[in-house]
Amino acid sequence: FIFISMDRSKEDWINFSARYGFLNDQNNYYLVNNFNSLTAKKYSIKEIPRHIVLDVTNHPVNSNAPMIDEKSIDHYLNRR
């Protein structure tokens, strides 16, 4: 899993990440320019939270996947 923050300020991202233990996680990123970033535009991210399933070549399989804590994500991933 990759965690991408769209917080308005980098400080908010750092504080949240530190509080929940994500700060040193190599899969935790802060997007500069949040919804106007190239990443947000590439994956059509217009609201958060957003969960995207990518294939092995980083192409979206589902750009609006269920939340990772929902049972439906297990079903979704197991059928792939």
Short mmCIF file of N, CA, C and O in Angstrom, two decimals:
data_model
loop_
_atom_site.label_atom_id
_atom_site.label_comp_id
_atom_site.label_asym_id
_atom_site.label_seq_id
_atom_site.Cartn_x
_atom_site.Cartn_y
_atom_site.Cartn_z
N PHE A 1 0.84 -1.18 0.00
CA PHE A 1 0.00 0.00 0.00
C PHE A 1 0.88 1.24 0.00
O PHE A 1 1.94 1.27 0.62
N ILE A 2 0.43 2.25 -0.69
CA ILE A 2 1.10 3.54 -0.73
C ILE A 2 0.14 4.57 -0.16
O ILE A 2 -1.04 4.59 -0.51
N PHE A 3 0.63 5.40 0.72
CA PHE A 3 -0.18 6.45 1.34
C PHE A 3 0.24 7.79 0.76
O PHE A 3 1.41 8.16 0.85
N ILE A 4 -0.70 8.48 0.16
CA ILE A 4 -0.43 9.78 -0.45
C ILE A 4 -1.26 10.83 0.27
O ILE A 4 -2.48 10.73 0.33
N SER A 5 -0.58 11.83 0.79
CA SER A 5 -1.27 12.90 1.51
C SER A 5 -1.58 14.05 0.56
O SER A 5 -0.76 14.44 -0.26
N MET A 6 -2.78 14.60 0.74
CA MET A 6 -3.17 15.76 -0.02
C MET A 6 -3.47 16.92 0.92
O MET A 6 -4.24 17.80 0.61
N ASP A 7 -2.82 16.86 2.10
CA ASP A 7 -2.99 17.93 3.07
C ASP A 7 -2.58 19.26 2.44
O ASP A 7 -1.73 19.31 1.55
N ARG A 8 -3.19 20.33 2.91
CA ARG A 8 -2.86 21.65 2.36
C ARG A 8 -1.47 22.11 2.76
O ARG A 8 -0.84 22.88 2.07
N SER A 9 -1.00 21.62 3.91
CA SER A 9 0.35 22.04 4.33
C SER A 9 1.21 20.82 4.66
O SER A 9 0.71 19.80 5.14
N LYS A 10 2.47 20.94 4.37
CA LYS A 10 3.41 19.86 4.65
C LYS A 10 3.49 19.60 6.16
O LYS A 10 3.65 18.46 6.59
N GLU A 11 3.34 20.64 6.95
CA GLU A 11 3.39 20.49 8.40
C GLU A 11 2.25 19.61 8.91
O GLU A 11 2.44 18.78 9.80
N ASP A 12 1.04 19.76 8.34
CA ASP A 12 -0.08 18.90 8.72
C ASP A 12 0.22 17.44 8.42
O ASP A 12 -0.07 16.55 9.20
N TRP A 13 0.83 17.20 7.26
CA TRP A 13 1.21 15.84 6.87
C TRP A 13 2.24 15.26 7.83
O TRP A 13 2.11 14.11 8.28
N ILE A 14 3.24 16.05 8.17
CA ILE A 14 4.28 15.59 9.09
C ILE A 14 3.68 15.28 10.46
O ILE A 14 3.96 14.23 11.05
N ASN A 15 2.84 16.16 10.97
CA ASN A 15 2.22 15.94 12.28
C ASN A 15 1.34 14.69 12.29
O ASN A 15 1.42 13.88 13.22
N PHE A 16 0.51 14.52 11.28
CA PHE A 16 -0.34 13.34 11.19
C PHE A 16 0.50 12.07 11.08
O PHE A 16 0.26 11.07 11.77
N SER A 17 1.50 12.11 10.21
CA SER A 17 2.35 10.94 9.99
C SER A 17 3.11 10.56 11.25
O SER A 17 3.25 9.37 11.57
N ALA A 18 3.59 11.55 11.97
CA ALA A 18 4.31 11.28 13.22
C ALA A 18 3.37 10.68 14.27
O ALA A 18 3.72 9.73 14.97
N ARG A 19 2.17 11.22 14.36
CA ARG A 19 1.20 10.75 15.35
C ARG A 19 0.82 9.29 15.12
O ARG A 19 0.63 8.52 16.04
N TYR A 20 0.70 8.87 13.85
CA TYR A 20 0.25 7.52 13.54
C TYR A 20 1.39 6.59 13.10
O TYR A 20 1.15 5.47 12.66
N GLY A 21 2.62 7.05 13.22
CA GLY A 21 3.76 6.19 12.94
C GLY A 21 4.08 5.98 11.48
O GLY A 21 4.76 5.02 11.12
N PHE A 22 3.62 6.87 10.61
CA PHE A 22 3.89 6.74 9.17
C PHE A 22 5.09 7.55 8.72
O PHE A 22 5.53 7.41 7.59
N LEU A 23 5.62 8.40 9.57
CA LEU A 23 6.61 9.38 9.13
C LEU A 23 7.83 8.74 8.46
O LEU A 23 8.31 9.24 7.46
N ASN A 24 8.30 7.64 8.97
CA ASN A 24 9.48 6.99 8.38
C ASN A 24 9.12 5.88 7.41
O ASN A 24 9.98 5.15 6.95
N ASP A 25 7.86 5.75 7.10
CA ASP A 25 7.39 4.72 6.17
C ASP A 25 7.79 5.12 4.74
O ASP A 25 7.52 6.23 4.30
N GLN A 26 8.41 4.21 4.03
CA GLN A 26 8.85 4.50 2.66
C GLN A 26 7.69 4.59 1.68
O GLN A 26 7.88 4.98 0.54
N ASN A 27 6.49 4.25 2.12
CA ASN A 27 5.32 4.30 1.24
C ASN A 27 4.40 5.46 1.59
O ASN A 27 3.22 5.43 1.28
N ASN A 28 4.91 6.47 2.22
CA ASN A 28 4.12 7.62 2.66
C ASN A 28 4.64 8.87 1.96
O ASN A 28 5.79 9.24 2.13
N TYR A 29 3.78 9.50 1.16
CA TYR A 29 4.21 10.63 0.34
C TYR A 29 3.30 11.84 0.53
O TYR A 29 2.11 11.69 0.74
N TYR A 30 3.88 13.00 0.39
CA TYR A 30 3.14 14.26 0.44
C TYR A 30 3.10 14.83 -0.97
O TYR A 30 4.13 15.01 -1.61
N LEU A 31 1.90 15.11 -1.47
CA LEU A 31 1.76 15.70 -2.80
C LEU A 31 1.77 17.22 -2.72
O LEU A 31 0.89 17.81 -2.10
N VAL A 32 2.75 17.82 -3.32
CA VAL A 32 2.79 19.27 -3.43
C VAL A 32 1.73 19.66 -4.45
O VAL A 32 1.52 18.97 -5.45
N ASN A 33 1.01 20.71 -4.20
CA ASN A 33 -0.08 21.19 -5.07
C ASN A 33 -1.30 20.27 -5.04
O ASN A 33 -2.12 20.31 -5.96
N ASN A 34 -1.41 19.45 -4.03
CA ASN A 34 -2.50 18.50 -3.80
C ASN A 34 -3.33 18.17 -5.03
O ASN A 34 -2.89 17.44 -5.90
N PHE A 35 -4.55 18.66 -5.17
CA PHE A 35 -5.44 18.26 -6.26
C PHE A 35 -4.98 18.78 -7.62
O PHE A 35 -5.47 18.32 -8.65
N ASN A 36 -4.05 19.70 -7.64
CA ASN A 36 -3.53 20.21 -8.91
C ASN A 36 -2.25 19.52 -9.33
O ASN A 36 -1.66 19.88 -10.35
N SER A 37 -1.81 18.53 -8.57
CA SER A 37 -0.56 17.83 -8.89
C SER A 37 -0.75 16.92 -10.10
O SER A 37 -1.87 16.55 -10.47
N LEU A 38 0.37 16.54 -10.70
CA LEU A 38 0.32 15.63 -11.84
C LEU A 38 -0.25 14.27 -11.44
O LEU A 38 -1.01 13.66 -12.19
N THR A 39 0.08 13.81 -10.24
CA THR A 39 -0.43 12.52 -9.76
C THR A 39 -1.94 12.57 -9.62
O THR A 39 -2.64 11.64 -10.05
N ALA A 40 -2.47 13.61 -9.02
CA ALA A 40 -3.92 13.74 -8.85
C ALA A 40 -4.61 13.79 -10.21
O ALA A 40 -5.67 13.18 -10.41
N LYS A 41 -4.02 14.47 -11.15
CA LYS A 41 -4.61 14.55 -12.49
C LYS A 41 -4.52 13.22 -13.23
O LYS A 41 -5.48 12.79 -13.87
N LYS A 42 -3.38 12.53 -13.09
CA LYS A 42 -3.19 11.25 -13.77
C LYS A 42 -4.22 10.22 -13.33
O LYS A 42 -4.75 9.46 -14.14
N TYR A 43 -4.51 10.19 -12.03
CA TYR A 43 -5.44 9.21 -11.49
C TYR A 43 -6.83 9.79 -11.22
O TYR A 43 -7.65 9.15 -10.57
N SER A 44 -7.10 10.97 -11.72
CA SER A 44 -8.40 11.64 -11.59
C SER A 44 -8.87 11.72 -10.14
O SER A 44 -10.02 11.44 -9.83
N ILE A 45 -7.97 12.09 -9.26
CA ILE A 45 -8.30 12.23 -7.84
C ILE A 45 -8.94 13.58 -7.63
O ILE A 45 -8.31 14.61 -7.79
N LYS A 46 -10.21 13.56 -7.27
CA LYS A 46 -10.96 14.80 -7.06
C LYS A 46 -11.49 14.91 -5.65
O LYS A 46 -12.03 15.93 -5.25
N GLU A 47 -11.38 13.83 -4.86
CA GLU A 47 -11.82 13.83 -3.47
C GLU A 47 -11.00 12.81 -2.69
O GLU A 47 -10.37 11.92 -3.28
N ILE A 48 -10.99 12.96 -1.39
CA ILE A 48 -10.29 12.02 -0.53
C ILE A 48 -11.22 11.57 0.59
O ILE A 48 -12.16 12.30 0.92
N PRO A 49 -11.08 10.41 1.16
CA PRO A 49 -10.03 9.45 0.82
C PRO A 49 -10.31 8.78 -0.53
O PRO A 49 -11.45 8.69 -0.96
N ARG A 50 -9.26 8.35 -1.14
CA ARG A 50 -9.35 7.69 -2.45
C ARG A 50 -8.46 6.46 -2.42
O ARG A 50 -7.33 6.53 -1.96
N HIS A 51 -8.94 5.36 -2.90
CA HIS A 51 -8.20 4.11 -2.91
C HIS A 51 -8.12 3.62 -4.35
O HIS A 51 -9.15 3.47 -5.00
N ILE A 52 -6.90 3.40 -4.81
CA ILE A 52 -6.67 3.01 -6.19
C ILE A 52 -5.87 1.71 -6.20
O ILE A 52 -4.87 1.59 -5.49
N VAL A 53 -6.31 0.74 -6.99
CA VAL A 53 -5.57 -0.50 -7.16
C VAL A 53 -4.82 -0.41 -8.48
O VAL A 53 -5.43 -0.14 -9.53
N LEU A 54 -3.50 -0.61 -8.41
CA LEU A 54 -2.65 -0.56 -9.60
C LEU A 54 -2.19 -1.96 -9.95
O LEU A 54 -1.99 -2.80 -9.07
N ASP A 55 -1.96 -2.20 -11.24
CA ASP A 55 -1.40 -3.49 -11.64
C ASP A 55 0.13 -3.43 -11.52
O ASP A 55 0.68 -2.43 -11.05
N VAL A 56 0.80 -4.47 -11.93
CA VAL A 56 2.26 -4.53 -11.77
C VAL A 56 3.00 -3.50 -12.62
O VAL A 56 4.16 -3.23 -12.38
N THR A 57 2.32 -2.91 -13.60
CA THR A 57 2.95 -1.88 -14.42
C THR A 57 2.50 -0.48 -14.00
O THR A 57 2.71 0.48 -14.73
N ASN A 58 1.87 -0.38 -12.81
CA ASN A 58 1.39 0.89 -12.24
C ASN A 58 0.25 1.54 -13.02
O ASN A 58 0.06 2.74 -12.95
N HIS A 59 -0.50 0.73 -13.73
CA HIS A 59 -1.70 1.23 -14.39
C HIS A 59 -2.90 0.93 -13.50
O HIS A 59 -2.97 -0.15 -12.91
N PRO A 60 -3.83 1.88 -13.39
CA PRO A 60 -4.97 1.65 -12.52
C PRO A 60 -5.87 0.52 -13.01
O PRO A 60 -6.23 0.46 -14.17
N VAL A 61 -6.17 -0.40 -12.10
CA VAL A 61 -7.12 -1.47 -12.36
C VAL A 61 -8.50 -1.00 -11.89
O VAL A 61 -9.51 -1.27 -12.52
N ASN A 62 -8.49 -0.28 -10.76
CA ASN A 62 -9.72 0.29 -10.23
C ASN A 62 -9.35 1.62 -9.58
O ASN A 62 -8.60 1.65 -8.62
N SER A 63 -9.85 2.70 -10.13
CA SER A 63 -9.51 4.03 -9.61
C SER A 63 -10.42 4.48 -8.48
O SER A 63 -10.28 5.58 -7.97
N ASN A 64 -11.35 3.62 -8.10
CA ASN A 64 -12.23 3.94 -6.98
C ASN A 64 -12.50 2.67 -6.18
O ASN A 64 -13.63 2.25 -5.98
N ALA A 65 -11.41 2.06 -5.70
CA ALA A 65 -11.49 0.79 -4.97
C ALA A 65 -12.07 1.01 -3.57
O ALA A 65 -12.04 2.11 -3.04
N PRO A 66 -12.58 -0.07 -2.95
CA PRO A 66 -13.10 0.04 -1.59
C PRO A 66 -11.99 0.38 -0.60
O PRO A 66 -10.81 0.16 -0.88
N MET A 67 -12.38 0.87 0.56
CA MET A 67 -11.40 1.20 1.60
C MET A 67 -10.67 -0.07 2.03
O MET A 67 -11.23 -1.16 2.00
N ILE A 68 -9.43 0.07 2.45
CA ILE A 68 -8.61 -1.10 2.76
C ILE A 68 -9.09 -1.86 3.99
O ILE A 68 -8.74 -3.00 4.17
N ASP A 69 -9.90 -1.25 4.83
CA ASP A 69 -10.38 -1.95 6.01
C ASP A 69 -11.75 -2.59 5.80
O ASP A 69 -12.30 -3.20 6.70
N GLU A 70 -12.27 -2.52 4.61
CA GLU A 70 -13.55 -3.13 4.31
C GLU A 70 -13.35 -4.56 3.83
O GLU A 70 -12.38 -4.87 3.16
N LYS A 71 -14.29 -5.44 4.17
CA LYS A 71 -14.21 -6.83 3.72
C LYS A 71 -14.24 -6.91 2.20
O LYS A 71 -13.68 -7.83 1.61
N SER A 72 -14.85 -5.93 1.56
CA SER A 72 -14.97 -5.97 0.11
C SER A 72 -13.61 -5.88 -0.58
O SER A 72 -13.46 -6.38 -1.69
N ILE A 73 -12.62 -5.28 0.06
CA ILE A 73 -11.30 -5.21 -0.58
C ILE A 73 -10.67 -6.59 -0.64
O ILE A 73 -10.04 -6.95 -1.62
N ASP A 74 -10.89 -7.42 0.38
CA ASP A 74 -10.39 -8.80 0.34
C ASP A 74 -11.01 -9.56 -0.83
O ASP A 74 -10.32 -10.22 -1.58
N HIS A 75 -12.31 -9.43 -0.95
CA HIS A 75 -13.01 -10.08 -2.06
C HIS A 75 -12.49 -9.56 -3.40
O HIS A 75 -12.22 -10.34 -4.31
N TYR A 76 -12.30 -8.26 -3.49
CA TYR A 76 -11.83 -7.64 -4.73
C TYR A 76 -10.44 -8.15 -5.10
O TYR A 76 -10.18 -8.56 -6.22
N LEU A 77 -9.52 -8.15 -4.13
CA LEU A 77 -8.14 -8.55 -4.40
C LEU A 77 -8.04 -10.05 -4.67
O LEU A 77 -7.22 -10.47 -5.50
N ASN A 78 -8.84 -10.85 -4.01
CA ASN A 78 -8.78 -12.30 -4.20
C ASN A 78 -9.31 -12.75 -5.56
O ASN A 78 -8.95 -13.80 -6.04
N ARG A 79 -10.15 -11.95 -6.17
CA ARG A 79 -10.69 -12.36 -7.47
C ARG A 79 -9.78 -11.93 -8.62
O ARG A 79 -10.01 -12.28 -9.76
N ARG A 80 -8.77 -11.17 -8.33
CA ARG A 80 -7.83 -10.71 -9.39
C ARG A 80 -6.79 -11.74 -9.67
O ARG A 80 -6.18 -12.35 -8.97
#
